Every structure is written in structure tokens, then in C-alpha cells.
CSV table of C-alpha atoms in Angstrom, one decimal:
chain,number,residue,atom,x,y,z
A,91,MET,CA,197.5,52.4,94.5
A,92,ILE,CA,199.7,49.6,95.8
A,93,PRO,CA,202.9,50.3,97.7
A,94,LEU,CA,205.2,48.1,95.5
A,95,TYR,CA,208.4,49.9,96.6
A,96,TYR,CA,207.5,49.0,100.2
A,97,ASN,CA,207.0,45.4,99.2
A,98,THR,CA,210.4,45.2,97.6
A,99,ARG,CA,212.1,46.7,100.6
A,100,SER,CA,210.2,44.4,102.9
A,101,LEU,CA,211.3,41.2,101.1
A,102,TRP,CA,214.9,42.4,101.1
A,103,ALA,CA,214.8,43.3,104.8
A,104,ARG,CA,213.6,39.9,105.7
A,105,ARG,CA,215.8,38.0,103.3
A,106,LEU,CA,216.4,34.9,105.6
A,107,SER,CA,212.7,34.0,105.9
A,108,THR,CA,212.2,35.0,102.3
A,109,GLY,CA,215.0,32.7,101.1
A,110,LEU,CA,213.8,29.8,103.2
A,111,THR,CA,210.2,30.2,101.9
A,112,VAL,CA,211.5,30.4,98.3
A,113,LEU,CA,213.6,27.3,98.8
A,114,GLY,CA,210.6,25.3,100.2
A,115,LEU,CA,208.4,26.3,97.4
A,116,GLY,CA,211.2,25.6,94.9
A,117,LEU,CA,211.6,22.0,96.1
A,118,VAL,CA,207.9,21.3,95.5
A,119,VAL,CA,208.0,22.9,92.1
A,120,PHE,CA,211.1,20.8,91.3
A,121,VAL,CA,209.3,17.6,92.1
A,122,PHE,CA,206.2,18.8,90.1
A,123,ALA,CA,208.3,19.7,87.0
A,124,ALA,CA,210.6,16.7,87.2
A,125,VAL,CA,207.6,14.3,87.2
A,126,LEU,CA,206.1,16.0,84.1
A,127,MET,CA,209.5,15.9,82.4
A,128,LEU,CA,209.9,12.2,83.2
A,129,ALA,CA,206.5,11.2,81.9
A,130,ASN,CA,207.2,13.3,78.7
A,131,GLY,CA,210.6,11.6,78.4
A,132,ILE,CA,209.0,8.2,78.4
A,133,GLU,CA,206.5,9.2,75.7
A,134,SER,CA,209.2,10.9,73.6
A,135,ALA,CA,211.5,7.9,73.9
A,136,LEU,CA,209.0,5.5,72.6
A,137,ALA,CA,207.1,7.7,70.2
A,138,SER,CA,210.3,8.8,68.5
A,139,GLY,CA,210.7,5.2,67.3
A,140,GLY,CA,207.9,5.6,64.8
A,141,ASP,CA,208.1,6.9,61.2
A,142,PRO,CA,204.9,8.5,60.0
A,143,ARG,CA,205.1,6.5,56.7
A,144,ASN,CA,205.3,3.1,58.4
A,145,VAL,CA,202.4,0.9,59.3
A,146,VAL,CA,202.5,-1.7,62.1
A,147,LEU,CA,200.2,-4.7,61.6
A,148,LEU,CA,199.3,-6.9,64.6
A,149,ALA,CA,196.9,-9.8,65.1
A,150,GLU,CA,193.4,-8.4,65.6
A,151,GLY,CA,192.8,-7.5,69.3
A,152,SER,CA,196.5,-7.4,70.2
A,153,THR,CA,197.8,-4.4,72.1
A,154,SER,CA,201.5,-5.0,71.5
A,155,GLU,CA,203.9,-7.1,69.4
A,156,LEU,CA,204.6,-9.3,72.4
A,157,MET,CA,201.0,-10.5,72.4
A,158,SER,CA,200.5,-10.8,68.7
A,159,ASN,CA,200.9,-13.7,66.3
A,160,VAL,CA,200.7,-13.1,62.5
A,161,GLU,CA,200.8,-15.9,60.0
A,162,ARG,CA,203.7,-15.8,57.5
A,163,ASP,CA,201.3,-16.0,54.6
A,164,ALA,CA,200.2,-12.5,55.2
A,165,LEU,CA,203.7,-11.1,54.4
A,166,ARG,CA,203.5,-11.7,50.6
A,167,ALA,CA,199.9,-10.5,50.3
A,168,LEU,CA,200.7,-7.2,52.2
A,169,GLY,CA,203.8,-6.6,50.1
A,170,SER,CA,201.9,-6.7,46.9
A,171,ALA,CA,199.7,-3.6,47.8
A,172,PRO,CA,200.3,-0.6,45.4
A,173,GLN,CA,200.9,1.8,48.4
A,174,VAL,CA,204.0,-0.1,49.6
A,175,ALA,CA,207.3,1.6,48.8
A,176,SER,CA,210.1,-0.2,47.2
A,177,SER,CA,213.8,-0.4,47.9
A,178,PRO,CA,216.4,0.7,45.3
A,179,GLU,CA,216.6,-3.0,44.2
A,180,GLY,CA,212.9,-3.0,43.6
A,181,GLU,CA,212.0,-5.1,46.6
A,182,PRO,CA,208.8,-4.2,48.6
A,183,LEU,CA,209.7,-2.6,51.9
A,184,VAL,CA,207.8,-5.1,54.0
A,185,ALA,CA,209.3,-7.1,57.0
A,186,GLY,CA,207.9,-9.8,59.2
A,187,GLU,CA,209.3,-9.3,62.6
A,188,LEU,CA,209.3,-11.3,65.9
A,189,ILE,CA,209.6,-10.0,69.4
A,190,VAL,CA,211.0,-12.4,72.1
A,191,PRO,CA,212.0,-11.2,75.6
A,192,VAL,CA,215.4,-12.6,76.7
A,193,LEU,CA,217.1,-12.4,80.1
A,194,LEU,CA,220.6,-11.1,80.0
A,195,PRO,CA,223.0,-10.9,83.0
A,196,ARG,CA,224.2,-7.6,84.2
A,197,GLY,CA,227.6,-6.9,85.6
A,198,ASN,CA,226.2,-6.5,89.1
A,199,GLY,CA,224.9,-10.1,89.2
A,200,ASN,CA,221.3,-9.2,88.4
A,201,GLU,CA,219.4,-9.8,85.2
A,202,SER,CA,217.5,-7.5,82.8
A,203,ASN,CA,214.7,-8.3,80.5
A,204,ILE,CA,215.6,-7.3,76.9
A,205,ASN,CA,213.5,-7.5,73.8
A,206,ALA,CA,215.2,-9.4,70.9
A,207,ARG,CA,213.7,-8.4,67.6
A,208,GLY,CA,213.8,-10.8,64.8
A,209,ILE,CA,214.2,-8.8,61.6
A,210,GLY,CA,213.8,-9.3,57.9
A,211,PRO,CA,216.1,-8.2,55.1
A,212,GLU,CA,214.3,-4.9,54.7
A,213,SER,CA,213.9,-4.0,58.4
A,214,PHE,CA,216.8,-1.4,58.4
A,215,ALA,CA,215.6,0.1,55.1
A,216,ILE,CA,212.1,0.5,56.5
A,217,ARG,CA,213.3,2.6,59.4
A,218,PRO,CA,215.6,5.5,58.2
A,219,THR,CA,216.1,6.7,61.8
A,220,VAL,CA,217.8,3.4,62.6
A,221,ARG,CA,221.4,3.7,61.6
A,222,LEU,CA,224.5,1.7,62.2
A,223,THR,CA,227.2,3.5,64.2
A,224,ALA,CA,229.6,0.6,64.2
A,225,GLY,CA,230.0,-2.7,62.4
A,226,ARG,CA,227.4,-4.1,60.0
A,227,GLU,CA,224.0,-5.5,59.7
A,228,PRO,CA,223.4,-9.2,60.8
A,229,ARG,CA,223.5,-11.6,57.9
A,230,VAL,CA,220.4,-13.6,57.0
A,231,GLY,CA,220.4,-17.1,58.3
A,232,THR,CA,223.0,-16.5,61.0
A,233,ASN,CA,223.0,-15.9,64.8
A,234,GLU,CA,224.7,-12.5,64.3
A,235,ILE,CA,223.3,-9.6,66.4
A,236,ALA,CA,223.1,-5.8,66.1
A,237,LEU,CA,222.8,-4.1,69.4
A,238,GLY,CA,221.0,-0.9,70.2
A,239,GLU,CA,223.3,1.8,71.7
A,240,ALA,CA,221.4,1.6,75.1
A,241,LEU,CA,222.5,-2.0,75.5
A,242,VAL,CA,226.2,-1.5,74.9
A,243,GLY,CA,228.1,-2.5,78.0
A,244,ARG,CA,224.9,-3.5,79.9
A,245,SER,CA,225.8,-7.1,79.9
A,246,PRO,CA,229.0,-9.2,79.6
A,247,GLY,CA,229.6,-9.5,75.9
A,248,ALA,CA,227.3,-6.6,74.9
A,249,TYR,CA,229.8,-4.8,72.7
A,250,LEU,CA,231.0,-4.9,69.1
A,251,GLY,CA,232.9,-8.1,68.7
A,252,GLY,CA,231.5,-9.6,71.9
A,253,GLU,CA,229.1,-12.5,72.2
A,254,LEU,CA,225.8,-13.0,74.0
A,255,VAL,CA,224.4,-16.3,75.2
A,256,PHE,CA,220.6,-17.1,75.4
A,257,ALA,CA,218.3,-19.8,74.3
A,258,GLU,CA,221.3,-22.2,74.8
A,259,GLU,CA,223.0,-20.6,71.7
A,260,ARG,CA,225.8,-18.1,71.1
A,261,TRP,CA,225.0,-14.9,69.4
A,262,PRO,CA,228.0,-12.8,68.1
A,263,VAL,CA,227.6,-9.0,68.1
A,264,VAL,CA,228.5,-7.7,64.7
A,265,GLY,CA,226.9,-4.2,64.8
A,266,VAL,CA,225.7,-1.3,66.9
A,267,PHE,CA,222.9,1.0,65.9
A,268,THR,CA,221.2,4.2,67.0
A,269,ALA,CA,217.6,5.1,66.7
A,270,GLU,CA,217.6,8.8,67.6
A,271,GLY,CA,216.8,8.0,71.2
A,272,GLY,CA,213.8,5.8,70.3
A,273,ALA,CA,212.8,2.5,71.9
A,274,TYR,CA,214.7,0.4,69.3
A,275,GLU,CA,217.9,1.5,71.0
A,276,SER,CA,216.9,-0.8,73.9
A,277,GLU,CA,216.6,-3.9,71.6
A,278,LEU,CA,218.9,-6.4,70.0
A,279,TRP,CA,218.2,-7.3,66.4
A,280,VAL,CA,218.8,-10.7,64.8
A,281,ASP,CA,217.6,-12.6,61.8
A,282,VAL,CA,213.9,-13.5,62.3
A,283,ASN,CA,214.2,-17.1,61.1
A,284,ARG,CA,217.1,-17.9,63.5
A,285,LEU,CA,215.3,-16.2,66.4
A,286,GLY,CA,212.1,-18.1,65.6
A,287,ALA,CA,213.9,-21.4,65.4
A,288,ALA,CA,215.7,-20.8,68.7
A,289,PHE,CA,212.4,-20.1,70.6
A,290,ASP,CA,210.1,-22.4,68.5
A,291,ARG,CA,208.1,-19.4,67.2
A,292,PRO,CA,207.2,-20.1,63.5
A,293,GLY,CA,205.1,-17.0,63.0
A,294,PHE,CA,205.7,-13.2,63.2
A,295,SER,CA,204.8,-10.9,66.0
A,296,ALA,CA,204.0,-8.1,63.5
A,297,VAL,CA,204.5,-7.0,60.0
A,298,VAL,CA,206.0,-3.6,59.3
A,299,VAL,CA,205.2,-1.9,56.0
A,300,ARG,CA,206.7,1.3,54.6
A,301,THR,CA,204.4,3.2,52.3
A,302,GLY,CA,205.1,5.9,49.7
A,303,SER,CA,203.6,8.8,51.7
A,304,GLU,CA,201.3,9.5,54.6
A,305,GLN,CA,198.3,9.7,52.3
A,306,ALA,CA,199.3,6.3,50.9
A,307,ARG,CA,199.6,5.0,54.4
A,308,ASP,CA,196.0,6.0,55.3
A,309,THR,CA,194.8,4.3,52.1
A,310,PHE,CA,196.8,1.2,52.8
A,311,ILE,CA,195.3,1.0,56.4
A,312,GLN,CA,191.7,1.3,55.0
A,313,GLN,CA,192.3,-1.4,52.4
A,314,VAL,CA,193.7,-3.8,55.0
A,315,GLU,CA,190.8,-3.2,57.3
A,316,LYS,CA,188.3,-3.9,54.5
A,317,ASP,CA,190.1,-6.9,53.1
A,318,PRO,CA,188.4,-10.2,54.3
A,319,ARG,CA,191.7,-12.1,53.9
A,320,PHE,CA,193.2,-10.3,56.9
A,321,THR,CA,192.3,-10.3,60.5
A,322,LEU,CA,194.9,-7.6,61.4
A,323,ASP,CA,194.9,-4.3,63.2
A,324,ALA,CA,196.9,-1.7,61.2
A,325,LYS,CA,198.3,1.4,62.9
A,326,PRO,CA,200.7,4.2,62.0
A,327,GLU,CA,204.0,3.4,63.7
A,328,PRO,CA,204.1,6.6,65.8
A,329,GLU,CA,200.6,5.8,67.1
A,330,TYR,CA,201.6,2.3,68.0
A,331,TRP,CA,204.7,3.4,70.0
A,332,ALA,CA,202.7,6.2,71.7
A,333,GLU,CA,200.3,3.6,72.9
A,334,GLN,CA,203.1,1.5,74.3
A,335,ALA,CA,204.2,4.5,76.5
A,336,THR,CA,200.7,5.3,77.8
A,337,TRP,CA,200.5,3.0,80.8
A,338,LEU,CA,204.0,3.7,82.2
A,339,ALA,CA,203.8,7.4,81.6
A,340,THR,CA,200.4,7.7,83.2
A,341,PHE,CA,201.5,5.7,86.2
A,342,ILE,CA,204.5,8.0,86.8
A,343,ARG,CA,202.5,11.1,86.1
A,344,VAL,CA,199.7,10.2,88.5
A,345,LEU,CA,202.1,9.0,91.3
A,346,GLY,CA,204.3,12.0,90.9
A,347,LEU,CA,201.5,14.5,90.9
A,348,PHE,CA,200.0,12.9,94.0
A,349,VAL,CA,203.4,13.3,95.8
A,350,SER,CA,203.6,16.9,94.5
A,351,LEU,CA,200.1,17.6,95.9
A,352,ILE,CA,201.1,16.3,99.3
A,353,PHE,CA,204.3,18.3,99.3
A,354,SER,CA,202.5,21.4,98.0
A,355,VAL,CA,200.2,21.4,101.1
A,356,GLY,CA,203.3,21.6,103.3
A,357,ALA,CA,204.8,24.3,101.1
A,358,VAL,CA,201.6,26.4,101.2
A,359,LEU,CA,201.5,26.1,105.0
A,360,GLY,CA,205.1,27.2,105.1
A,361,ALA,CA,204.4,30.2,103.0
A,362,MET,CA,201.3,31.0,105.1
A,363,ILE,CA,203.3,30.8,108.3
A,364,THR,CA,206.0,33.1,106.8
A,365,MET,CA,203.5,35.7,105.7
A,366,TYR,CA,201.6,35.6,109.0
A,367,ALA,CA,204.9,36.2,110.8
A,368,GLN,CA,205.7,39.1,108.4
A,369,VAL,CA,202.3,40.6,108.9
A,370,ALA,CA,202.6,40.3,112.7
A,371,ALA,CA,206.1,41.8,112.6
A,372,ARG,CA,205.0,44.9,110.8
A,373,LEU,CA,201.6,45.8,112.1
A,374,GLY,CA,202.8,49.3,112.8
A,375,GLU,CA,204.1,49.7,109.2
A,376,LEU,CA,200.8,48.5,107.8
A,377,GLY,CA,198.9,50.9,110.1
A,378,MET,CA,201.1,53.7,108.8
A,379,LEU,CA,200.2,52.8,105.3
A,380,ARG,CA,196.6,53.0,106.1
A,381,ALA,CA,197.1,56.3,108.0
A,382,VAL,CA,198.8,57.9,104.9
A,383,GLY,CA,195.8,57.0,102.7
A,384,TYR,CA,196.2,53.4,101.4
A,385,ARG,CA,192.9,51.6,101.4
A,386,ARG,CA,192.2,48.1,102.7
A,387,ARG,CA,192.2,46.6,99.2
A,388,SER,CA,195.6,48.2,98.6
A,389,VAL,CA,197.1,46.5,101.7
A,390,LEU,CA,195.4,43.2,100.7
A,391,ALA,CA,196.9,43.4,97.2
A,392,SER,CA,200.3,44.4,98.7
A,393,ILE,CA,200.5,41.2,100.8
A,394,LEU,CA,199.2,39.0,98.0
A,395,ILE,CA,201.8,40.5,95.6
A,396,GLU,CA,204.6,39.7,98.1
A,397,SER,CA,203.5,36.1,98.5
A,398,ALA,CA,203.0,35.8,94.7
A,399,VAL,CA,206.6,37.0,94.2
A,400,LEU,CA,207.8,34.4,96.7
A,401,GLY,CA,205.9,31.7,94.8
A,402,ALA,CA,207.1,32.9,91.4
A,403,ALA,CA,210.7,32.9,92.7
A,404,GLY,CA,210.2,29.3,94.0
A,405,GLY,CA,208.8,28.4,90.6
A,406,VAL,CA,211.9,29.7,88.8
A,407,LEU,CA,214.2,27.9,91.3
A,408,GLY,CA,212.3,24.6,90.9
A,409,ALA,CA,212.1,24.9,87.1
A,410,LEU,CA,215.8,25.5,86.8
A,411,GLY,CA,216.5,22.6,89.1
A,412,ALA,CA,214.3,20.3,87.0
A,413,LEU,CA,216.0,21.5,83.8
A,414,ALA,CA,219.3,20.5,85.2
A,415,THR,CA,218.1,16.9,85.2
A,416,ARG,CA,217.7,16.7,81.4
A,417,TRP,CA,221.1,15.1,81.1
A,418,MET,CA,220.2,12.3,83.5
A,419,GLU,CA,219.3,8.8,82.1
A,420,ILE,CA,216.9,6.3,83.6
A,421,ARG,CA,216.2,2.7,82.8
A,422,THR,CA,213.1,0.9,83.9
A,423,LEU,CA,210.7,-1.9,82.9
A,424,ASN,CA,207.9,-1.0,80.6
A,425,PHE,CA,205.0,-3.1,81.9
A,426,GLN,CA,203.3,-3.2,78.5
A,427,THR,CA,206.3,-4.7,76.7
A,428,PHE,CA,208.0,-6.4,79.7
A,429,ALA,CA,211.3,-5.0,78.5
A,430,GLU,CA,213.7,-2.5,79.8
A,431,VAL,CA,213.5,1.0,78.3
A,432,ARG,CA,215.9,3.9,78.5
A,433,PHE,CA,214.6,7.5,78.7
A,434,GLY,CA,215.5,10.8,80.3
A,435,PHE,CA,213.9,14.0,81.6
A,436,THR,CA,212.5,15.8,78.6
A,437,PRO,CA,211.4,19.4,79.2
A,438,THR,CA,209.0,21.4,77.1
A,439,PRO,CA,208.0,25.1,77.2
A,440,GLY,CA,204.6,24.0,78.5
A,441,ILE,CA,206.1,22.2,81.5
A,442,VAL,CA,208.3,25.2,82.3
A,443,VAL,CA,205.3,27.5,82.2
A,444,ALA,CA,203.2,25.0,84.3
A,445,ALA,CA,206.0,25.0,86.9
A,446,LEU,CA,206.0,28.8,87.1
A,447,VAL,CA,202.3,29.0,87.4
A,448,PHE,CA,202.2,26.2,90.0
A,449,GLY,CA,204.8,28.0,92.2
A,450,THR,CA,203.0,31.4,91.9
A,451,LEU,CA,199.7,29.7,92.7
A,452,MET,CA,201.1,28.2,95.9
A,453,GLY,CA,202.5,31.5,96.9
A,454,VAL,CA,199.1,33.3,96.4
A,455,ILE,CA,197.2,30.6,98.3
A,456,GLY,CA,199.7,30.7,101.1
A,457,GLY,CA,199.4,34.5,101.4
A,458,MET,CA,195.6,34.8,101.1
A,459,LEU,CA,194.7,34.5,104.8
A,460,PRO,CA,197.6,36.7,106.1
A,461,ALA,CA,196.6,39.3,103.5
A,462,LEU,CA,193.0,39.3,104.7
A,463,ARG,CA,194.2,39.6,108.3
A,464,ALA,CA,196.3,42.6,107.3
A,465,ALA,CA,193.5,44.3,105.4
A,466,ARG,CA,191.0,43.9,108.2
A,467,LEU,CA,193.3,45.7,110.8
A,468,SER,CA,192.0,49.0,112.0
A,469,ILE,CA,194.4,51.9,111.8
A,470,LEU,CA,194.3,52.5,115.6
A,471,ASP,CA,194.9,48.8,116.4
A,472,ALA,CA,197.8,48.6,114.0
A,473,LEU,CA,199.5,51.8,115.2
A,474,ARG,CA,199.0,50.8,118.9
A,475,ALA,CA,200.6,47.4,118.2
């Protein structure tokens, strides 16, 4: 038997030290959960830009659109494949696109690196998740721009009806689009031929193809890989965007977990000191428990349960604090694309469970040595104290 009622009364009677211990553990759990949510937010923001029916084709060996160069001749050959879907007008849903980083001034005097995406006539139709929320699509052969929602207001002229200046040319903003939180919202879209001429880039960075189904997508990818005419790497669009998030998400996750580990050592020591103090303050009570028939293992379990409850409470507190950050927005540079990306803290049930387990585990580890000390006390020594 374990004196659970006694444990409950003990925690309440020492509520100041209990509260401080829970707060310390909660802060560590908060950092732990926030880091996992942040890394997940990066992966979600980029991966959500992909449609499972779309295929991204890059030059062989390229890891991103920024590093790729695809000849324009490939566009017509890829569009003739039977797996390619067609628009209502009967045009194949294929687009050659160009990625060029541009520096745009911020209101605070700094500059930010933004990806300008040169698009084809079918680029919007290829991506159903990309929808205009204001204005219209850029016209072919003009300098007109459509802005992702994340860029609105980020630079002078970055609004519907405004005008951006880069590559020594003026680019009027005629539309604003959303991409359900995906990476496209941090881009500006313009006609591919005008963007290529402005930066002397005659080729494409990538070709994007919309297929009729996921099965047709897989067949299309196999045919491209076997066709000797192409030296292209073909990937499903969600897989491509997930790869673009890998490095940054891993960096944040490793750095954050390292910081959490350092903090957790301090939190465990704090819990250990608290439990040692509580054991020392109630030696007589523990001796009485032994005197009325509770065994050593019952006393051991009793102290461990108290520390586990403290850890679990810290886990709940830290998880709730981390969940409160889900409405925060962060912008940073993605080192794989060299462009600014917007993302937030994205929780999952797995992260919440991990936070609770992490807090409970810290409490148990912190209470292990004090529990062993309490269990080893002889009845006479405890009552004499």
C-alpha cells in the first residue's frame, strides 16, 4: 500500500516550495515544447506548399530551384506526356518557372531577401491552394506582380496598387494571393519571360507539372527517369518542399533540444533539492508511516509519486505555455533557399504528450535519490529525528 492521501496533504501543506518547483520544471518543458512546435511549424509551412498531384522537375543533381537550370526545350516534351492534366481550355498544365532572389528594403532601413518566382500562364491553375484574395493575376509579357500575403506591408510599395523596384525596373503590384500558409506566401510572382530578361536568365529553374492523379504522377516520374532525352530529377511537390525545410528545421530542433537539456539539468537539481528538503522536514512523519506498518518500498513509491506529480504539473504548465505561442509569427532566412520564410509554432498531439512525459520524467529523476534516502531510514532514527 502507498499513502497517497498523505502525499496529497504533504504537497498542499508545502505549497510554496511545491509551486516554485512546478514553475521551474514548467519553464524547461515550455522551452522543450516550443522548440518542437517551432521545428514542426517550419516543416508544415513549407510542406503545405505542395500538392500531391504535382511534380517538380529540376536539373539532375540540383537540391533546390535556386541551384537548378532547365532548358526551355524540355517544357514542350514534358507537356505532351499522357499523364499530364489539362486545363478547361485544353492546355496541358505545365509551367516553366524561374526563381531569382531579390533584395527589397524594409521600413526599418534593413533589407530582406525575397524569392521572385517567374511563372507561366498555367502556374495558378497548377496549384489549387494558391488563390487570389485581391486584384488579379499578372499579365503575360508585363512587369506586373502578384504578392504573397506574407509580403504585404513588408516593404515600401508592397501592397495592392503599389510598386516595387528591383533589377533597375519598376514592378507594379496588381494582385495578392494566399497559399494556405505555404511557402509561396513569402514569394512574389511575375511573368517568367520578363523576370528572365531582367536578370539575364534565359532558362527555367524548374518545370512544374500537374498530373491527373497520384497514380499518374508516379507513372510520369518513372517515365521521365527512364527517358534518355531528359537529365532531370522528378519529385512529388510535397516531397520537394519537405526537403527544403529539412536543414533549417533540424538546426532549430537540435539547438533547442540542446538548450532544453542544459536547462533540464538545472530543473532536475531543483526538484532534487526540493524533495531532499521535504524529506528532511518530515523525518518524523516518515518514521511514523514505517511504525504503523508501511514498508520501505511503500515509502519509496510515496516520495517518487510526489516528485512525479510535481513533474507532471510542470509538464502541464509548460505545455499550456507553449500552446499559447501558436498565434505568434516568426520570419527567418531559409539557408537552403536563401529567402525569407514565414512560419509559426505548430502544435501536435505528439508534441503535447512528449512535453508531459518530459516533465514527469524530470520529476521522477529529481525525486529518485531523496526517495531512496527516505526508504533507507530506520524507524528509530526517523522517530528520534
